[in-house]
Amino acid sequence: MYVYFLKKSVKKIENWTLGKEFLHLAVILFLIGLASFLIRDFIYTNPDNWTFRYFWEEIRNTFLVGSLLLIIILPLNLERLIYKHSTVLKKTPINQQNLKEVNTVTKIQTPIVEENFELDIQTFLFAKVDGNYLEIFYTTSNGFEKHLKRLTLKEFDNQLSSFPFIFKVHRSYIVNLKAITSISGNAQGYVLNFKEYNQGIVPVSRSKIQDFNRFYSNISK
């Protein structure tokens, strides 16, 4: 019941964190305490039912009891999410197909004509939002390098729409699905690793997981 209510009440699941879940549960406990206070007249024949003292008492008691449930629910929900994503990943084939079959260099336009550039799909790993700029990561003979471009993620994504293996996995990331070397799961979603890149992780938000599984499975066939 809790999980169902949680899914219905969260609008942007990709922004969900354990801290926000704790806050969400705290709000629920407050509402339960408030409801307990409002029905005191049906339980107790006390002329002081509608005083701040009893209001505080109901809220306090609800949180004391509820905190015991939080200690149990939060770790269980975290474990459920990790298990769910890890189980799905076991059924997802890791694409080892290399990019030599794609011999395409595409012209990328930016708001400033002089800054237009060519993108080599064979070496492209992923792109990441960095304020008003875009960090674009490539493989090189020495490992990897990144270029900073004055471009939005949406503009970049639109110009790569002809490549089915370029996929937006997060509001801040676009990746080359064929460059993925491994995938792991955590409570937030998936974590992607790429060729030669070892200075961080690339997340797949929970709201994108179903689409990611479908697109990734298709390019792995």
PDB file of N, CA, C and O in Angstrom, residues 19 21 75 78 103 176:
ATOM      1  N   GLY A  19      16.620  10.785   1.171  1.00  0.00           N
ATOM      2  CA  GLY A  19      16.251  11.911   2.030  1.00  0.00           C
ATOM      3  C   GLY A  19      14.843  12.411   1.749  1.00  0.00           C
ATOM      4  O   GLY A  19      14.080  12.716   2.666  1.00  0.00           O
ATOM      5  N   GLU A  21      12.490  10.608   0.468  1.00  0.00           N
ATOM      6  CA  GLU A  21      11.569   9.575   0.911  1.00  0.00           C
ATOM      7  C   GLU A  21      11.318   9.697   2.413  1.00  0.00           C
ATOM      8  O   GLU A  21      10.199   9.530   2.897  1.00  0.00           O
ATOM      9  N   PRO A  75      15.200   0.993   5.049  1.00  0.00           N
ATOM     10  CA  PRO A  75      16.187   0.017   4.537  1.00  0.00           C
ATOM     11  C   PRO A  75      15.560  -1.039   3.639  1.00  0.00           C
ATOM     12  O   PRO A  75      16.173  -1.454   2.648  1.00  0.00           O
ATOM     13  N   LEU A  78      14.962   0.507   0.247  1.00  0.00           N
ATOM     14  CA  LEU A  78      16.246   0.671  -0.428  1.00  0.00           C
ATOM     15  C   LEU A  78      16.713  -0.664  -0.991  1.00  0.00           C
ATOM     16  O   LEU A  78      17.147  -0.763  -2.144  1.00  0.00           O
ATOM     17  N   ASN A 103      30.657   4.557 -39.749  1.00  0.00           N
ATOM     18  CA  ASN A 103      31.731   5.426 -40.223  1.00  0.00           C
ATOM     19  C   ASN A 103      31.131   6.791 -40.522  1.00  0.00           C
ATOM     20  O   ASN A 103      31.094   7.241 -41.662  1.00  0.00           O
ATOM     21  N   ASN A 176      26.120   7.168 -25.745  1.00  0.00           N
ATOM     22  CA  ASN A 176      26.238   6.261 -26.877  1.00  0.00           C
ATOM     23  C   ASN A 176      26.067   4.851 -26.335  1.00  0.00           C
ATOM     24  O   ASN A 176      26.954   4.327 -25.656  1.00  0.00           O
TER      25      ASN A 176
END
